[in-house]
CSV table of C-alpha atoms and ligand atoms in Angstrom, one decimal:
chain,number,residue,atom,x,y,z
A,209,MET,CA,115.9,86.8,-3.4
A,210,ILE,CA,119.0,84.6,-3.7
A,211,ASP,CA,121.8,85.6,-1.4
A,212,ALA,CA,124.8,87.0,-3.3
A,213,SER,CA,127.2,84.6,-1.6
A,214,ILE,CA,125.2,81.6,-2.8
A,215,GLU,CA,125.3,82.9,-6.3
A,216,LEU,CA,129.0,83.5,-6.0
A,217,ALA,CA,129.6,80.0,-4.6
A,218,ASP,CA,127.6,78.6,-7.5
A,219,ILE,CA,130.0,80.3,-9.9
A,220,ALA,CA,133.0,79.2,-7.9
A,221,GLU,CA,131.7,75.6,-7.9
A,222,GLU,CA,131.1,75.6,-11.6
A,223,ALA,CA,134.5,77.0,-12.3
A,224,ALA,CA,136.2,74.5,-9.9
A,225,ARG,CA,134.4,71.6,-11.4
A,226,GLU,CA,135.3,72.6,-14.9
A,227,ALA,CA,138.9,73.4,-14.1
A,228,GLY,CA,139.2,70.2,-12.0
A,229,ALA,CA,138.0,68.1,-15.0
A,230,VAL,CA,140.7,69.7,-17.1
A,231,ALA,CA,143.4,69.0,-14.5
A,232,ALA,CA,142.2,65.4,-14.0
A,233,GLN,CA,142.9,64.6,-17.6
A,234,GLY,CA,146.6,65.1,-16.8
A,235,PHE,CA,146.7,63.2,-13.5
A,236,ARG,CA,148.9,60.1,-13.7
A,237,THR,CA,149.6,60.7,-17.3
A,238,PRO,CA,152.7,58.6,-18.2
A,239,GLY,CA,155.7,61.0,-18.8
A,240,LEU,CA,153.9,64.0,-17.4
A,241,GLU,CA,156.4,66.8,-17.4
A,242,PHE,CA,156.9,69.1,-14.5
A,243,GLN,CA,159.2,72.1,-14.0
A,244,ALA,CA,160.6,73.5,-10.8
A,245,LYS,CA,159.2,77.0,-10.2
A,246,SER,CA,160.7,78.9,-7.2
A,247,SER,CA,162.8,76.0,-5.9
A,248,LEU,CA,163.3,72.2,-6.2
A,249,HIS,CA,160.3,71.8,-3.8
A,250,ASP,CA,157.8,73.8,-5.9
A,251,PHE,CA,156.5,72.4,-9.2
A,252,VAL,CA,154.3,73.5,-12.1
A,253,THR,CA,152.8,71.5,-14.9
A,254,GLU,CA,151.0,72.3,-18.1
A,255,TYR,CA,147.8,71.3,-16.3
A,256,ASP,CA,148.1,74.0,-13.8
A,257,ARG,CA,148.0,76.5,-16.7
A,258,ARG,CA,145.2,74.7,-18.5
A,259,SER,CA,143.1,74.4,-15.3
A,260,GLU,CA,143.5,78.1,-14.6
A,261,ILE,CA,142.6,79.0,-18.2
A,262,ARG,CA,139.3,77.0,-17.9
A,263,ALA,CA,138.5,78.5,-14.4
A,264,ARG,CA,139.1,82.0,-15.9
A,265,GLU,CA,136.8,81.3,-18.8
A,266,VAL,CA,133.9,80.2,-16.5
A,267,ILE,CA,134.4,83.2,-14.2
A,268,GLY,CA,134.8,85.6,-17.0
A,269,ALA,CA,131.5,84.4,-18.6
A,270,ARG,CA,129.5,84.3,-15.4
A,271,SER,CA,131.0,87.3,-13.6
A,272,PRO,CA,132.3,89.7,-16.3
A,273,GLY,CA,134.2,92.7,-15.2
A,274,SER,CA,135.6,91.3,-12.0
A,275,ARG,CA,139.2,91.2,-10.8
A,276,ILE,CA,140.8,87.8,-11.0
A,277,VAL,CA,144.0,86.7,-9.2
A,278,GLY,CA,145.4,83.4,-10.2
A,279,GLU,CA,148.5,81.5,-9.2
A,280,GLU,CA,149.7,81.0,-12.8
A,281,ASP,CA,148.5,84.1,-14.7
A,282,GLY,CA,148.5,86.7,-12.0
A,283,GLU,CA,146.1,89.6,-11.8
A,284,THR,CA,143.6,90.7,-14.4
A,285,GLY,CA,140.6,93.0,-14.4
A,286,GLY,CA,139.3,95.2,-11.6
A,287,GLY,CA,136.3,96.1,-9.6
A,288,ASP,CA,134.8,95.4,-6.2
A,289,LEU,CA,134.7,91.6,-6.6
A,290,THR,CA,137.9,89.6,-6.5
A,291,TRP,CA,138.2,86.0,-7.5
A,292,TYR,CA,141.2,83.9,-6.3
A,293,ILE,CA,142.1,80.8,-8.4
A,294,ASP,CA,144.5,78.1,-7.4
A,295,PRO,CA,144.2,75.8,-10.4
A,296,ILE,CA,146.0,72.9,-8.6
A,297,ASP,CA,146.8,73.2,-5.0
A,298,GLY,CA,149.2,70.4,-4.3
A,299,THR,CA,151.0,70.5,-7.6
A,300,SER,CA,153.9,68.5,-6.2
A,301,ASN,CA,151.4,65.7,-5.4
A,302,PHE,CA,149.7,66.0,-8.8
A,303,ALA,CA,153.0,65.9,-10.7
A,304,ARG,CA,154.0,62.6,-9.2
A,305,GLY,CA,150.7,60.9,-9.0
A,306,ILE,CA,149.6,61.3,-5.4
A,307,ALA,CA,145.9,61.9,-5.2
A,308,LEU,CA,145.9,64.8,-2.7
A,309,TRP,CA,145.3,68.0,-4.7
A,310,GLY,CA,142.4,70.2,-5.6
A,311,VAL,CA,141.2,73.3,-7.4
A,312,CYS,CA,140.4,76.3,-5.1
A,313,ILE,CA,138.2,79.2,-6.1
A,314,ALA,CA,137.2,82.0,-3.7
A,315,ALA,CA,135.2,85.2,-4.1
A,316,VAL,CA,136.2,88.2,-2.0
A,317,VAL,CA,134.2,91.4,-1.4
A,318,ALA,CA,135.4,94.3,0.7
A,319,ASP,CA,138.3,92.3,2.1
A,320,GLU,CA,136.0,89.4,3.1
A,321,VAL,CA,135.9,86.0,1.7
A,322,VAL,CA,132.2,85.5,1.0
A,323,ALA,CA,132.2,82.2,-1.0
A,324,GLY,CA,134.7,79.4,-1.5
A,325,VAL,CA,135.0,76.0,-3.2
A,326,VAL,CA,137.8,73.4,-3.0
A,327,PHE,CA,137.2,70.6,-5.5
A,328,ASP,CA,139.1,67.3,-5.3
A,329,PRO,CA,138.2,65.6,-8.6
A,330,ILE,CA,139.9,62.3,-7.8
A,331,ALA,CA,138.0,61.8,-4.5
A,332,GLY,CA,134.9,63.5,-6.0
A,333,HIS,CA,134.8,65.9,-3.1
A,334,VAL,CA,133.2,69.4,-3.5
A,335,PHE,CA,133.9,71.4,-0.3
A,336,ARG,CA,131.9,74.6,-0.4
A,337,ALA,CA,131.1,77.5,1.8
A,338,ASP,CA,128.6,80.3,1.4
A,339,SER,CA,126.4,82.3,3.8
A,340,ARG,CA,124.4,79.2,4.7
A,341,GLY,CA,127.4,77.2,6.0
A,342,ALA,CA,130.0,74.7,4.8
A,343,PHE,CA,129.2,71.6,2.8
A,344,LEU,CA,130.8,68.5,1.4
A,345,ASN,CA,128.9,67.4,-1.7
A,346,GLY,CA,125.8,69.2,-0.3
A,347,ALA,CA,125.9,67.7,3.2
A,348,PRO,CA,126.7,70.1,6.1
A,349,LEU,CA,130.3,70.0,7.4
A,350,ARG,CA,131.1,70.2,11.1
A,351,ALA,CA,134.7,70.8,12.2
A,352,GLU,CA,134.4,68.4,15.2
A,353,GLY,CA,137.3,66.3,16.1
A,354,MET,CA,140.0,65.6,18.8
A,355,THR,CA,140.5,68.6,21.1
A,356,ALA,CA,143.3,67.2,23.3
A,357,PRO,CA,146.8,67.2,21.8
A,358,ASP,CA,147.6,63.5,22.7
A,359,ARG,CA,144.6,62.4,20.5
A,360,ALA,CA,145.0,65.0,17.7
A,361,THR,CA,146.3,64.6,14.2
A,362,VAL,CA,148.1,67.7,12.9
A,363,LEU,CA,148.7,68.4,9.2
A,364,ALA,CA,151.7,70.5,8.4
A,365,THR,CA,154.7,71.0,6.2
A,366,PHE,CA,157.2,71.5,9.0
A,367,PRO,CA,159.9,72.5,9.0
A,368,PRO,CA,159.7,74.4,5.7
A,369,ALA,CA,162.7,73.5,3.6
A,370,LYS,CA,164.2,77.0,3.6
A,371,ASP,CA,164.0,77.2,7.4
A,372,LEU,CA,165.9,73.9,7.6
A,373,GLN,CA,168.7,75.5,5.7
A,374,ARG,CA,168.8,78.4,8.1
A,375,ASP,CA,168.1,77.0,11.6
A,376,ARG,CA,168.4,73.3,11.1
A,377,GLU,CA,168.9,72.2,14.7
A,378,GLU,CA,166.3,74.4,16.2
A,379,LYS,CA,163.7,73.4,13.6
A,380,LEU,CA,164.3,69.7,14.1
A,381,GLU,CA,164.0,70.2,17.8
A,382,THR,CA,160.6,71.9,17.3
A,383,LEU,CA,159.5,69.1,15.0
A,384,ALA,CA,160.5,66.7,17.8
A,385,ARG,CA,158.3,68.7,20.3
A,386,LEU,CA,155.4,68.4,17.8
A,387,GLN,CA,155.8,64.7,17.4
A,388,ASP,CA,156.1,64.2,21.2
A,389,THR,CA,153.0,66.3,21.9
A,390,TYR,CA,150.5,65.3,19.2
A,391,SER,CA,149.2,61.9,18.3
A,392,HIS,CA,150.2,62.2,14.6
A,393,VAL,CA,151.9,64.9,12.5
A,394,ARG,CA,151.4,64.5,8.7
A,395,ASP,CA,152.2,66.5,5.6
A,396,LEU,CA,149.5,66.2,3.0
A,397,GLY,CA,151.3,68.4,0.5
A,398,SER,CA,148.2,70.6,-0.2
A,399,ALA,CA,147.3,73.4,2.2
A,400,ALA,CA,143.7,73.5,0.9
A,401,ILE,CA,143.1,69.8,1.2
A,402,ALA,CA,144.6,69.8,4.7
A,403,ILE,CA,142.4,72.7,5.9
A,404,CYS,CA,139.3,71.0,4.3
A,405,HIS,CA,140.2,67.8,6.3
A,406,VAL,CA,140.0,69.9,9.5
A,407,ALA,CA,136.7,71.3,8.3
A,408,ALA,CA,135.4,67.8,7.9
A,409,GLY,CA,136.8,66.6,11.2
A,410,TRP,CA,139.1,64.1,9.5
A,411,ALA,CA,142.1,65.8,11.1
A,412,ASP,CA,142.3,68.2,14.0
A,413,ALA,CA,144.7,71.0,13.0
A,414,ALA,CA,146.6,72.3,10.0
A,415,PHE,CA,149.2,75.0,9.8
A,416,GLY,CA,151.6,76.4,7.3
A,417,PHE,CA,154.0,79.2,6.3
A,418,GLY,CA,154.6,81.2,3.2
A,419,ILE,CA,151.3,80.4,1.6
A,420,HIS,CA,149.3,82.6,-0.8
A,421,PRO,CA,145.8,84.0,-0.9
A,422,TRP,CA,144.8,81.5,-3.6
A,423,ASP,CA,145.8,78.6,-1.4
A,424,VAL,CA,143.8,79.7,1.7
A,425,ALA,CA,141.0,82.0,0.8
A,426,ALA,CA,138.5,79.3,-0.1
A,427,PRO,CA,139.5,76.7,2.6
A,428,SER,CA,139.7,79.3,5.4
A,429,LEU,CA,136.0,80.2,4.8
A,430,ILE,CA,135.1,76.5,4.6
A,431,LEU,CA,136.7,75.8,7.9
A,432,ARG,CA,135.1,78.8,9.6
A,433,ARG,CA,131.6,78.1,8.2
A,434,ALA,CA,132.1,74.5,9.5
A,435,GLY,CA,132.6,75.9,13.0
A,436,GLY,CA,136.3,75.5,13.1
A,437,VAL,CA,138.9,78.2,14.0
A,438,TYR,CA,141.2,79.8,11.4
A,439,ARG,CA,144.0,82.1,12.6
A,440,SER,CA,146.8,83.9,10.7
A,441,TYR,CA,150.1,85.1,12.1
A,442,GLY,CA,152.9,87.5,11.3
A,443,GLY,CA,155.6,89.4,13.1
A,444,GLY,CA,155.3,87.0,16.0
A,445,GLU,CA,151.6,87.8,16.6
A,446,GLU,CA,148.2,86.6,15.8
A,447,LEU,CA,146.9,89.0,13.1
A,448,PRO,CA,143.5,90.7,12.9
A,449,ARG,CA,140.9,88.6,11.1
A,450,ARG,CA,140.1,91.3,8.5
A,451,ALA,CA,141.5,90.3,5.1
A,452,ASP,CA,143.4,87.5,6.7
A,453,HIS,CA,143.4,85.4,3.5
A,454,LEU,CA,146.2,87.8,2.5
A,455,ASN,CA,148.5,86.7,5.3
A,456,ALA,CA,151.2,84.1,4.7
A,457,ASN,CA,151.0,82.0,7.9
A,458,TYR,CA,148.0,80.1,9.2
A,459,CYS,CA,146.8,77.7,11.8
A,460,GLY,CA,143.4,76.1,11.7
A,461,THR,CA,141.8,73.8,14.2
A,462,VAL,CA,138.6,72.0,14.9
A,463,ALA,CA,136.1,73.6,17.3
A,464,GLY,CA,137.1,73.6,20.9
A,465,ALA,CA,140.7,72.5,20.4
A,466,ASP,CA,143.2,73.3,23.1
A,467,PHE,CA,146.6,73.2,21.3
A,468,PRO,CA,148.8,75.8,23.0
A,469,LEU,CA,152.0,74.5,21.4
A,470,LEU,CA,150.7,75.4,18.0
A,471,ASP,CA,150.0,79.0,19.0
A,472,THR,CA,153.5,79.3,20.5
A,473,LEU,CA,155.0,77.7,17.4
A,474,MET,CA,153.2,80.1,15.1
A,475,ARG,CA,154.3,83.1,17.1
A,476,LEU,CA,157.9,82.0,17.3
A,477,GLN,CA,158.1,81.0,13.6
A,478,THR,CA,156.7,84.3,12.4
A,479,ARG,CA,158.9,86.5,14.6
A,480,PRO,CA,161.3,88.7,12.5
A,481,ALA,CA,164.2,86.7,14.1
A,482,ALA,CA,162.5,83.3,14.7
A,483,GLY,CA,163.4,81.8,18.1
A,484,ALA,CA,163.4,78.4,19.7
A,485,LEU,CA,160.6,77.0,21.8
A,486,ALA,CA,161.3,77.4,25.5
C,253,IPD,C1,151.3,74.7,-2.2
C,253,IPD,C2,150.7,73.7,-1.3
C,253,IPD,C3,151.6,73.3,-0.2
C,253,IPD,C4,152.0,74.5,0.7
C,253,IPD,C5,152.7,75.5,-0.3
C,253,IPD,C6,151.7,75.9,-1.4
C,253,IPD,P1,150.7,74.8,-4.8
C,253,IPD,O1,150.4,75.1,-3.2
C,253,IPD,O2,149.5,74.2,-0.8
C,253,IPD,O3,151.0,72.4,0.7
C,253,IPD,O4,153.0,74.1,1.6
C,253,IPD,O5,153.0,76.7,0.5
C,253,IPD,O6,152.4,76.8,-2.2
C,253,IPD,O7,152.0,75.4,-5.2
C,253,IPD,O8,150.7,73.3,-4.9
C,253,IPD,O9,149.5,75.4,-5.4
């Protein structure tokens, strides 16, 4: 008997490949239009919408009657199985021609992510997780990398723009602490691609704030199945693992990483009144 998570991952992969092919048609198109969504830092293009429509068509055909939650078109359907669709994670990169974006599709049953795919059509990378493990184009993934801070590359959008407006000095000081402590700090502009880089051992940690379930459901499973660690935070605490794809703040690392500053930063940043690092 085929494991249900493998079947769900097959559907996720087909949907991600199809949607990714649609999105790729728009990548680096001269004159591609993009609109600001929630702020000047948050874009949407017609290809986000087209990609989500295609993903919904595939999922609707292969998994009729399930609940679908997509970044662009919201929630439809119902039932015990939920699909999360991010039709282009990294839209700001996509809109300007930076090849760091991907389509994310995840299947969730009883609050648990059971299958996930992140497809980067430009690199030709299919990151996939199901009950058997995590894979990149079919080859097993291992989240093995640098475990000491002074050797580690950390991927993050930090400080978030809205925090800079609120606590500018404090956030810049925290950024300086990060830069002093870790070998490199980078912003890839796509939470999903960043977490998949950690799952592949191409980077050592990724963290972010104010993200959505469609951004992290698939890559969080990919990282865990690759042997890495995925944690979420809120209210100044690390949150329980159950349904943690619903939490807005995450930190993922390679296996065996000892990065105490990141844990401190996540707790401080997510406190109701965020404080400074001691
Ligand atoms: C965004 C990206 C970005 C992260 C934002 C997300 P989108 O997703 O993942 O890296 O910092 O929080 O919203 O809007 O490009 O799908």
